[in-house]
mmCIF file of C-alpha atoms in Angstrom:
data_model
loop_
_atom_site.group_PDB
_atom_site.id
_atom_site.type_symbol
_atom_site.label_atom_id
_atom_site.label_comp_id
_atom_site.label_asym_id
_atom_site.label_seq_id
_atom_site.Cartn_x
_atom_site.Cartn_y
_atom_site.Cartn_z
ATOM 1 C CA MET A 1 -43.415 -65.429 36.506
ATOM 2 C CA ASP A 2 -43.669 -61.618 36.858
ATOM 3 C CA ASP A 3 -40.602 -59.902 35.328
ATOM 4 C CA GLY A 4 -40.789 -57.030 37.826
ATOM 5 C CA PHE A 5 -40.471 -59.411 40.725
ATOM 6 C CA LEU A 6 -37.404 -61.040 39.199
ATOM 7 C CA SER A 7 -35.748 -57.702 38.603
ATOM 8 C CA ASP A 8 -36.292 -56.767 42.254
ATOM 9 C CA VAL A 9 -34.761 -60.005 43.442
ATOM 10 C CA THR A 10 -31.691 -59.899 41.208
ATOM 11 C CA ARG A 11 -30.783 -56.441 42.447
ATOM 12 C CA TRP A 12 -29.661 -57.941 45.748
ATOM 13 C CA ALA A 13 -25.944 -58.710 46.172
ATOM 14 C CA GLY A 14 -26.789 -62.249 47.303
ATOM 15 C CA LEU A 15 -29.660 -64.359 46.009
ATOM 16 C CA ARG A 16 -30.979 -66.833 48.588
ATOM 17 C CA VAL A 17 -32.995 -69.744 47.251
ATOM 18 C CA CYS A 18 -34.074 -73.035 48.722
ATOM 19 C CA LEU A 19 -32.466 -75.884 46.861
ATOM 20 C CA GLY A 20 -33.615 -79.331 47.869
ATOM 21 C CA GLY A 21 -34.676 -78.193 51.352
ATOM 22 C CA ARG A 22 -31.359 -76.405 52.111
ATOM 23 C CA SER A 23 -30.566 -72.728 52.152
ATOM 24 C CA TRP A 24 -27.823 -71.754 49.712
ATOM 25 C CA LYS A 25 -26.335 -68.377 48.959
ATOM 26 C CA ALA A 26 -25.000 -67.230 45.600
ATOM 27 C CA GLN A 27 -22.633 -64.341 46.104
ATOM 28 C CA SER A 28 -22.366 -61.655 43.450
ATOM 29 C CA GLY A 29 -18.568 -61.736 43.458
ATOM 30 C CA PRO A 30 -16.236 -64.670 42.772
ATOM 31 C CA GLY A 31 -16.492 -67.293 45.473
ATOM 32 C CA VAL A 32 -17.507 -70.805 46.405
ATOM 33 C CA TRP A 33 -20.971 -72.151 46.927
ATOM 34 C CA THR A 34 -21.300 -73.285 50.532
ATOM 35 C CA GLY A 35 -24.305 -75.028 52.025
ATOM 36 C CA ALA A 36 -25.696 -73.802 55.329
ATOM 37 C CA GLY A 37 -25.209 -77.105 57.047
ATOM 38 C CA GLY A 38 -23.530 -79.543 54.737
ATOM 39 C CA GLY A 39 -20.893 -77.725 52.693
ATOM 40 C CA ARG A 40 -17.161 -78.133 52.871
ATOM 41 C CA MET A 41 -14.973 -75.739 54.791
ATOM 42 C CA LEU A 42 -13.274 -73.066 52.736
ATOM 43 C CA PRO A 43 -9.469 -73.484 52.512
ATOM 44 C CA GLY A 44 -8.803 -70.065 54.029
ATOM 45 C CA ARG A 45 -11.069 -70.689 56.981
ATOM 46 C CA ARG A 46 -9.558 -74.141 57.537
ATOM 47 C CA ASN A 47 -6.073 -72.632 57.707
ATOM 48 C CA VAL A 48 -7.266 -70.103 60.266
ATOM 49 C CA TYR A 49 -8.708 -72.897 62.412
ATOM 50 C CA VAL A 50 -5.464 -74.863 62.243
ATOM 51 C CA LEU A 51 -3.434 -71.808 63.250
ATOM 52 C CA LEU A 52 -5.850 -71.161 66.118
ATOM 53 C CA ASP A 53 -5.444 -74.751 67.340
ATOM 54 C CA ILE A 54 -1.658 -74.443 67.251
ATOM 55 C CA LEU A 55 -1.859 -71.140 69.110
ATOM 56 C CA CYS A 56 -4.048 -72.627 71.852
ATOM 57 C CA VAL A 57 -1.710 -75.590 72.380
ATOM 58 C CA SER A 58 1.283 -73.234 72.461
ATOM 59 C CA VAL A 59 -0.350 -70.939 75.018
ATOM 60 C CA ALA A 60 -1.295 -73.912 77.197
ATOM 61 C CA SER A 61 2.356 -75.026 77.078
ATOM 62 C CA LEU A 62 3.793 -71.643 78.065
ATOM 63 C CA PRO A 63 3.907 -72.211 81.873
ATOM 64 C CA PHE A 64 5.629 -75.557 81.362
ATOM 65 C CA ILE A 65 8.166 -74.089 78.919
ATOM 66 C CA ILE A 66 8.906 -71.003 81.023
ATOM 67 C CA MET A 67 9.302 -72.939 84.272
ATOM 68 C CA THR A 68 11.605 -75.455 82.619
ATOM 69 C CA LEU A 69 13.806 -72.764 81.086
ATOM 70 C CA VAL A 70 14.045 -70.690 84.277
ATOM 71 C CA ASN A 71 14.506 -73.850 86.413
ATOM 72 C CA SER A 72 14.500 -72.009 89.735
ATOM 73 C CA PRO A 73 12.207 -73.609 92.319
ATOM 74 C CA TYR A 74 11.243 -72.005 95.599
ATOM 75 C CA LYS A 75 14.002 -72.768 98.142
ATOM 76 C CA ARG A 76 12.509 -74.173 101.313
ATOM 77 C CA GLY A 77 14.382 -74.840 104.503
ATOM 78 C CA PHE A 78 14.135 -77.947 106.677
ATOM 79 C CA TYR A 79 14.215 -79.249 110.229
ATOM 80 C CA CYS A 80 17.186 -81.389 111.180
ATOM 81 C CA ASP A 81 14.934 -83.985 112.813
ATOM 82 C CA ASP A 82 12.607 -84.282 109.807
ATOM 83 C CA GLU A 83 12.669 -87.995 109.033
ATOM 84 C CA SER A 84 10.577 -87.626 105.853
ATOM 85 C CA ILE A 85 13.530 -86.181 103.890
ATOM 86 C CA ARG A 86 16.269 -88.473 105.218
ATOM 87 C CA TYR A 87 15.782 -91.380 102.808
ATOM 88 C CA PRO A 88 18.698 -92.603 100.655
ATOM 89 C CA TYR A 89 19.072 -91.833 96.970
ATOM 90 C CA ARG A 90 17.888 -94.501 94.528
ATOM 91 C CA GLU A 91 17.803 -94.629 90.747
ATOM 92 C CA ASP A 92 14.452 -94.339 88.989
ATOM 93 C CA THR A 93 12.589 -97.564 88.327
ATOM 94 C CA ILE A 94 10.649 -95.775 85.583
ATOM 95 C CA THR A 95 13.052 -93.342 83.946
ATOM 96 C CA HIS A 96 11.948 -90.308 81.956
ATOM 97 C CA GLY A 97 12.934 -92.062 78.736
ATOM 98 C CA LEU A 98 10.997 -95.217 79.566
ATOM 99 C CA MET A 99 7.990 -93.160 80.616
ATOM 100 C CA ALA A 100 8.017 -91.207 77.359
ATOM 101 C CA GLY A 101 8.540 -94.343 75.298
ATOM 102 C CA VAL A 102 5.604 -96.223 76.812
ATOM 103 C CA THR A 103 3.144 -93.320 76.774
ATOM 104 C CA ILE A 104 4.032 -92.169 73.254
ATOM 105 C CA SER A 105 3.974 -95.714 71.870
ATOM 106 C CA CYS A 106 0.597 -96.488 73.432
ATOM 107 C CA THR A 107 -0.832 -93.188 72.232
ATOM 108 C CA VAL A 108 0.370 -93.623 68.651
ATOM 109 C CA ILE A 109 -0.706 -97.261 68.347
ATOM 110 C CA ILE A 110 -4.136 -96.869 69.946
ATOM 111 C CA ILE A 111 -5.150 -93.595 68.297
ATOM 112 C CA THR A 112 -3.920 -94.424 64.786
ATOM 113 C CA SER A 113 -5.513 -97.873 64.805
ATOM 114 C CA GLY A 114 -8.702 -96.583 66.433
ATOM 115 C CA GLU A 115 -9.235 -93.799 63.910
ATOM 116 C CA MET A 116 -8.374 -96.133 61.044
ATOM 117 C CA TYR A 117 -11.024 -98.581 62.229
ATOM 118 C CA MET A 118 -13.642 -95.846 62.630
ATOM 119 C CA VAL A 119 -12.997 -94.193 59.261
ATOM 120 C CA PHE A 120 -12.705 -97.295 57.098
ATOM 121 C CA SER A 121 -15.718 -98.936 58.758
ATOM 122 C CA LYS A 122 -17.740 -95.828 57.814
ATOM 123 C CA ARG A 123 -18.463 -95.012 61.453
ATOM 124 C CA LEU A 124 -16.611 -91.716 61.261
ATOM 125 C CA TYR A 125 -16.465 -89.157 58.485
ATOM 126 C CA SER A 126 -15.453 -85.556 58.009
ATOM 127 C CA ARG A 127 -16.625 -82.717 55.778
ATOM 128 C CA SER A 128 -13.043 -81.574 55.406
ATOM 129 C CA GLU A 129 -11.557 -81.419 51.919
ATOM 130 C CA CYS A 130 -8.554 -83.482 53.015
ATOM 131 C CA ASN A 131 -8.534 -87.225 53.620
ATOM 132 C CA ASN A 132 -11.090 -88.402 56.196
ATOM 133 C CA TYR A 133 -8.452 -90.366 58.109
ATOM 134 C CA VAL A 134 -6.063 -87.416 58.272
ATOM 135 C CA ALA A 135 -8.838 -85.085 59.423
ATOM 136 C CA ALA A 136 -9.991 -87.502 62.132
ATOM 137 C CA LEU A 137 -6.421 -88.119 63.292
ATOM 138 C CA TYR A 138 -5.746 -84.390 63.450
ATOM 139 C CA LYS A 139 -8.705 -83.789 65.758
ATOM 140 C CA VAL A 140 -7.794 -86.546 68.216
ATOM 141 C CA VAL A 141 -4.066 -85.763 68.316
ATOM 142 C CA GLY A 142 -4.772 -82.050 68.715
ATOM 143 C CA THR A 143 -7.119 -82.740 71.609
ATOM 144 C CA PHE A 144 -4.572 -85.032 73.257
ATOM 145 C CA LEU A 145 -1.736 -82.505 72.926
ATOM 146 C CA PHE A 146 -3.866 -79.699 74.331
ATOM 147 C CA GLY A 147 -4.784 -81.719 77.412
ATOM 148 C CA ALA A 148 -1.192 -82.886 77.862
ATOM 149 C CA SER A 149 0.028 -79.280 77.713
ATOM 150 C CA VAL A 150 -2.493 -78.206 80.336
ATOM 151 C CA SER A 151 -1.607 -81.131 82.606
ATOM 152 C CA GLN A 152 2.141 -80.572 82.384
ATOM 153 C CA SER A 153 1.818 -76.817 82.880
ATOM 154 C CA LEU A 154 -0.280 -77.273 86.014
ATOM 155 C CA THR A 155 2.246 -79.792 87.328
ATOM 156 C CA ASP A 156 5.265 -77.566 86.780
ATOM 157 C CA LEU A 157 3.534 -74.523 88.268
ATOM 158 C CA ALA A 158 3.029 -76.483 91.483
ATOM 159 C CA LYS A 159 6.534 -77.960 91.453
ATOM 160 C CA TYR A 160 8.401 -74.681 91.079
ATOM 161 C CA MET A 161 6.088 -72.543 93.213
ATOM 162 C CA VAL A 162 5.853 -74.946 96.180
ATOM 163 C CA GLY A 163 9.420 -76.292 96.154
ATOM 164 C CA ARG A 164 8.750 -79.217 98.483
ATOM 165 C CA PRO A 165 11.896 -81.286 99.231
ATOM 166 C CA ARG A 166 11.893 -84.864 98.023
ATOM 167 C CA PRO A 167 12.248 -87.742 100.509
ATOM 168 C CA ASN A 168 15.924 -88.057 99.487
ATOM 169 C CA PHE A 169 16.622 -84.322 99.797
ATOM 170 C CA LEU A 170 19.297 -84.506 102.513
ATOM 171 C CA ALA A 171 21.108 -87.362 100.752
ATOM 172 C CA VAL A 172 21.214 -85.372 97.511
ATOM 173 C CA CYS A 173 21.977 -82.011 99.119
ATOM 174 C CA ASN A 174 24.610 -83.335 101.530
ATOM 175 C CA PRO A 175 24.745 -80.080 103.535
ATOM 176 C CA GLU A 176 27.772 -78.938 105.506
ATOM 177 C CA TRP A 177 26.480 -79.938 108.926
ATOM 178 C CA THR A 178 29.243 -78.085 110.749
ATOM 179 C CA SER A 179 27.734 -74.780 109.657
ATOM 180 C CA VAL A 180 24.094 -75.776 110.187
ATOM 181 C CA ASN A 181 22.248 -74.532 113.271
ATOM 182 C CA CYS A 182 19.771 -77.286 114.099
ATOM 183 C CA SER A 183 18.083 -75.409 116.938
ATOM 184 C CA GLY A 184 15.195 -74.404 114.676
ATOM 185 C CA TYR A 185 14.047 -74.145 111.083
ATOM 186 C CA VAL A 186 17.150 -74.229 108.886
ATOM 187 C CA THR A 187 17.195 -71.804 105.965
ATOM 188 C CA ASP A 188 20.886 -70.916 105.849
ATOM 189 C CA PHE A 189 22.796 -73.933 104.598
ATOM 190 C CA VAL A 190 25.125 -74.914 101.768
ATOM 191 C CA CYS A 191 24.642 -78.068 99.698
ATOM 192 C CA ARG A 192 27.724 -79.971 98.610
ATOM 193 C CA GLY A 193 25.858 -82.083 96.074
ATOM 194 C CA SER A 194 25.495 -81.464 92.364
ATOM 195 C CA PRO A 195 23.576 -78.190 91.770
ATOM 196 C CA ALA A 196 21.404 -79.819 89.108
ATOM 197 C CA ASN A 197 20.513 -82.725 91.412
ATOM 198 C CA VAL A 198 19.835 -80.365 94.319
ATOM 199 C CA THR A 199 17.462 -78.325 92.165
ATOM 200 C CA GLU A 200 15.703 -81.501 91.090
ATOM 201 C CA SER A 201 15.400 -82.620 94.722
ATOM 202 C CA ARG A 202 13.248 -79.552 95.464
ATOM 203 C CA LEU A 203 10.513 -80.569 93.013
ATOM 204 C CA SER A 204 8.593 -83.141 95.011
ATOM 205 C CA PHE A 205 5.065 -81.658 94.924
ATOM 206 C CA TYR A 206 3.454 -83.007 92.977
ATOM 207 C CA SER A 207 4.554 -86.027 90.976
ATOM 208 C CA GLY A 208 4.995 -85.282 87.281
ATOM 209 C CA HIS A 209 5.358 -88.963 86.455
ATOM 210 C CA SER A 210 2.026 -89.680 88.150
ATOM 211 C CA SER A 211 0.093 -86.773 86.645
ATOM 212 C CA PHE A 212 1.345 -87.281 83.089
ATOM 213 C CA GLY A 213 1.024 -91.059 83.234
ATOM 214 C CA MET A 214 -2.522 -90.903 84.560
ATOM 215 C CA TYR A 215 -3.514 -88.243 82.030
ATOM 216 C CA CYS A 216 -2.248 -90.293 79.082
ATOM 217 C CA MET A 217 -3.653 -93.606 80.242
ATOM 218 C CA LEU A 218 -7.068 -92.319 81.302
ATOM 219 C CA PHE A 219 -7.371 -90.323 78.073
ATOM 220 C CA LEU A 220 -6.602 -93.473 76.088
ATOM 221 C CA SER A 221 -8.986 -95.524 78.241
ATOM 222 C CA LEU A 222 -11.835 -93.118 77.528
ATOM 223 C CA TYR A 223 -10.860 -93.092 73.867
ATOM 224 C CA VAL A 224 -11.037 -96.888 73.780
ATOM 225 C CA GLN A 225 -14.437 -96.726 75.503
ATOM 226 C CA ALA A 226 -15.743 -94.460 72.748
ATOM 227 C CA ARG A 227 -14.153 -96.199 69.762
ATOM 228 C CA LEU A 228 -14.330 -99.922 70.572
ATOM 229 C CA CYS A 229 -18.112 -100.011 70.653
ATOM 230 C CA GLY A 230 -18.726 -103.272 68.813
ATOM 231 C CA LYS A 231 -20.072 -106.410 70.447
ATOM 232 C CA TRP A 232 -16.833 -108.207 69.616
ATOM 233 C CA ALA A 233 -14.998 -105.826 72.003
ATOM 234 C CA ARG A 234 -17.121 -106.641 75.047
ATOM 235 C CA LEU A 235 -14.115 -108.052 76.936
ATOM 236 C CA LEU A 236 -11.299 -106.586 74.858
ATOM 237 C CA ARG A 237 -12.259 -103.035 75.791
ATOM 238 C CA PRO A 238 -12.036 -103.419 79.600
ATOM 239 C CA THR A 239 -8.901 -105.544 79.225
ATOM 240 C CA VAL A 240 -7.071 -102.774 77.365
ATOM 241 C CA GLN A 241 -8.335 -100.205 79.864
ATOM 242 C CA PHE A 242 -7.170 -102.333 82.773
ATOM 243 C CA PHE A 243 -3.583 -102.522 81.511
ATOM 244 C CA LEU A 244 -3.485 -98.815 80.669
ATOM 245 C CA LEU A 245 -4.638 -97.706 84.110
ATOM 246 C CA SER A 246 -2.505 -100.350 85.832
ATOM 247 C CA PHE A 247 0.599 -98.870 84.225
ATOM 248 C CA ALA A 248 -0.337 -95.386 85.430
ATOM 249 C CA LEU A 249 -0.800 -96.636 88.994
ATOM 250 C CA TYR A 250 2.409 -98.672 88.837
ATOM 251 C CA VAL A 251 4.351 -95.562 87.872
ATOM 252 C CA GLY A 252 2.937 -93.753 90.892
ATOM 253 C CA TYR A 253 3.841 -96.591 93.243
ATOM 254 C CA THR A 254 7.444 -96.654 92.018
ATOM 255 C CA ARG A 255 7.829 -92.945 92.737
ATOM 256 C CA VAL A 256 7.148 -93.667 96.403
ATOM 257 C CA SER A 257 9.334 -96.788 96.607
ATOM 258 C CA ASP A 258 12.205 -94.966 94.854
ATOM 259 C CA TYR A 259 12.019 -92.178 97.474
ATOM 260 C CA LYS A 260 11.393 -89.604 94.747
ATOM 261 C CA HIS A 261 8.023 -88.452 96.088
ATOM 262 C CA HIS A 262 5.953 -88.497 99.236
ATOM 263 C CA TRP A 263 2.754 -90.520 98.989
ATOM 264 C CA SER A 264 0.688 -87.333 99.016
ATOM 265 C CA ASP A 265 2.622 -86.030 95.992
ATOM 266 C CA VAL A 266 1.725 -89.147 94.040
ATOM 267 C CA LEU A 267 -1.915 -89.027 95.109
ATOM 268 C CA VAL A 268 -2.343 -85.415 94.020
ATOM 269 C CA GLY A 269 -0.538 -86.140 90.747
ATOM 270 C CA LEU A 270 -2.842 -89.047 89.946
ATOM 271 C CA LEU A 271 -5.943 -87.007 90.768
ATOM 272 C CA GLN A 272 -4.794 -84.032 88.700
ATOM 273 C CA GLY A 273 -3.972 -86.182 85.677
ATOM 274 C CA ALA A 274 -7.315 -87.968 85.910
ATOM 275 C CA LEU A 275 -9.215 -84.689 86.259
ATOM 276 C CA VAL A 276 -7.551 -83.063 83.248
ATOM 277 C CA ALA A 277 -8.109 -86.185 81.131
ATOM 278 C CA ALA A 278 -11.786 -86.381 82.074
ATOM 279 C CA LEU A 279 -12.396 -82.671 81.438
ATOM 280 C CA THR A 280 -10.526 -82.789 78.125
ATOM 281 C CA VAL A 281 -12.543 -85.738 76.861
ATOM 282 C CA ARG A 282 -15.808 -84.280 78.154
ATOM 283 C CA TYR A 283 -15.521 -80.683 76.973
ATOM 284 C CA VAL A 284 -12.853 -80.594 74.245
ATOM 285 C CA SER A 285 -13.137 -83.870 72.346
ATOM 286 C CA ASP A 286 -16.144 -85.274 70.498
ATOM 287 C CA PHE A 287 -15.521 -88.912 71.412
ATOM 288 C CA PHE A 288 -19.009 -89.456 72.817
ATOM 289 C CA LYS A 289 -20.818 -87.108 70.448
ATOM 290 C CA VAL A 290 -23.860 -88.618 68.757
ATOM 291 C CA ARG A 291 -23.245 -88.265 65.032
ATOM 292 C CA PRO A 292 -25.962 -88.250 62.368
ATOM 293 C CA PRO A 293 -25.722 -90.943 59.697
ATOM 294 C CA GLN A 294 -23.518 -90.076 56.756
ATOM 295 C CA GLN A 295 -25.440 -88.818 53.743
ATOM 296 C CA THR A 296 -25.237 -91.128 50.772
ATOM 297 C CA SER A 297 -25.301 -89.978 47.189
ATOM 298 C CA LYS A 298 -28.700 -90.303 45.522
ATOM 299 C CA ASP A 299 -29.729 -90.712 41.922
ATOM 300 C CA PRO A 300 -29.262 -87.412 40.069
ATOM 301 C CA LEU A 301 -32.930 -87.382 39.016
ATOM 302 C CA GLU A 302 -34.117 -87.998 42.568
ATOM 303 C CA SER A 303 -31.807 -85.414 44.114
ATOM 304 C CA LYS A 304 -32.500 -82.700 41.514
ATOM 305 C CA PRO A 305 -33.448 -79.641 43.571
ATOM 306 C CA SER A 306 -36.686 -77.824 43.050
ATOM 307 C CA LEU A 307 -36.398 -74.051 42.767
ATOM 308 C CA GLN A 308 -38.575 -72.259 45.263
ATOM 309 C CA LEU A 309 -38.097 -69.038 47.118
ATOM 310 C CA CYS A 310 -37.638 -69.006 50.868
ATOM 311 C CA GLU A 311 -40.210 -67.258 52.990
ATOM 312 C CA SER A 312 -37.547 -64.788 54.106
ATOM 313 C CA ASP A 313 -36.987 -63.701 50.486
ATOM 314 C CA GLN A 314 -40.273 -61.956 49.842
ATOM 315 C CA ASN A 315 -40.281 -58.899 47.647
ATOM 316 C CA HIS A 316 -41.256 -55.444 48.841
ATOM 317 C CA PHE A 317 -44.912 -56.136 48.038
ATOM 318 C CA GLY A 318 -44.939 -59.102 50.444
ATOM 319 C CA TYR A 319 -45.611 -61.684 47.721
ATOM 320 C CA LEU A 320 -43.628 -64.867 47.315
ATOM 321 C CA GLY A 321 -43.921 -64.732 43.580
ATOM 322 C CA GLY A 322 -46.354 -64.738 40.763
ATOM 323 C CA SER A 323 -46.901 -66.324 37.379
#
């Protein structure tokens, strides 16, 4: 090969050569060899991506966090003859603790077992330097938390900005009727009930139980649809999905029967949770992404790369090389 050509090439800071059909770059300074399509992610870049994911989830949670800390909903008035807010107070059938326990338990069990099945059956792999299972679990959990943050933030924005009274508002507020002028729309009144309960009774629109429950259960249902793809799961898959969605609907029904929400609050909550779950799975996750088959290691003699210059690496004479 012509020595002048080689001297021209080696003067570049980076030497690009085609190794085994792939484009690789050897940097003049200390660094790591990275393939242009199959290499592992550099540790520094991976840390930046993780920090960016955490930042995005935190930003999506900001409305929910701020509204909860301020805890000051819009104070609506009422009409004395409004029968929709005269229902008695009842305890929750599905408490906040029970709701959190069921949704978190289902999420942990389904996602951890689903990713374990996919990774150890060689259906799912990652180019990350860390364990394949940990990398796969990180992606799914991160996607779930991002969607949950968006759903809860949208719910709390509506709750605190609209301030719709719950069906049991008058029973919780227990206003001093002697000082209430019922000739029109009542805005000047004093509640004798617990301030915390009165504040909570102004957060009817829309149902947080319904939106969060539907988000979690539809997200998990779509996850099951993507992961349980074997023939053996032909009936198991829809059975699991049926129970997940049934729980979400049951939660919504109890919010109406417990006089905690109007039926329209529950309907909007279910629709919002379903919409956020569908959009998260469609545009954020890679559940239904068609993955190429995992590359298997070949015999060293068969995979030994041949050294040839790329067409883009011609010298200044326009020749690819000479002998």
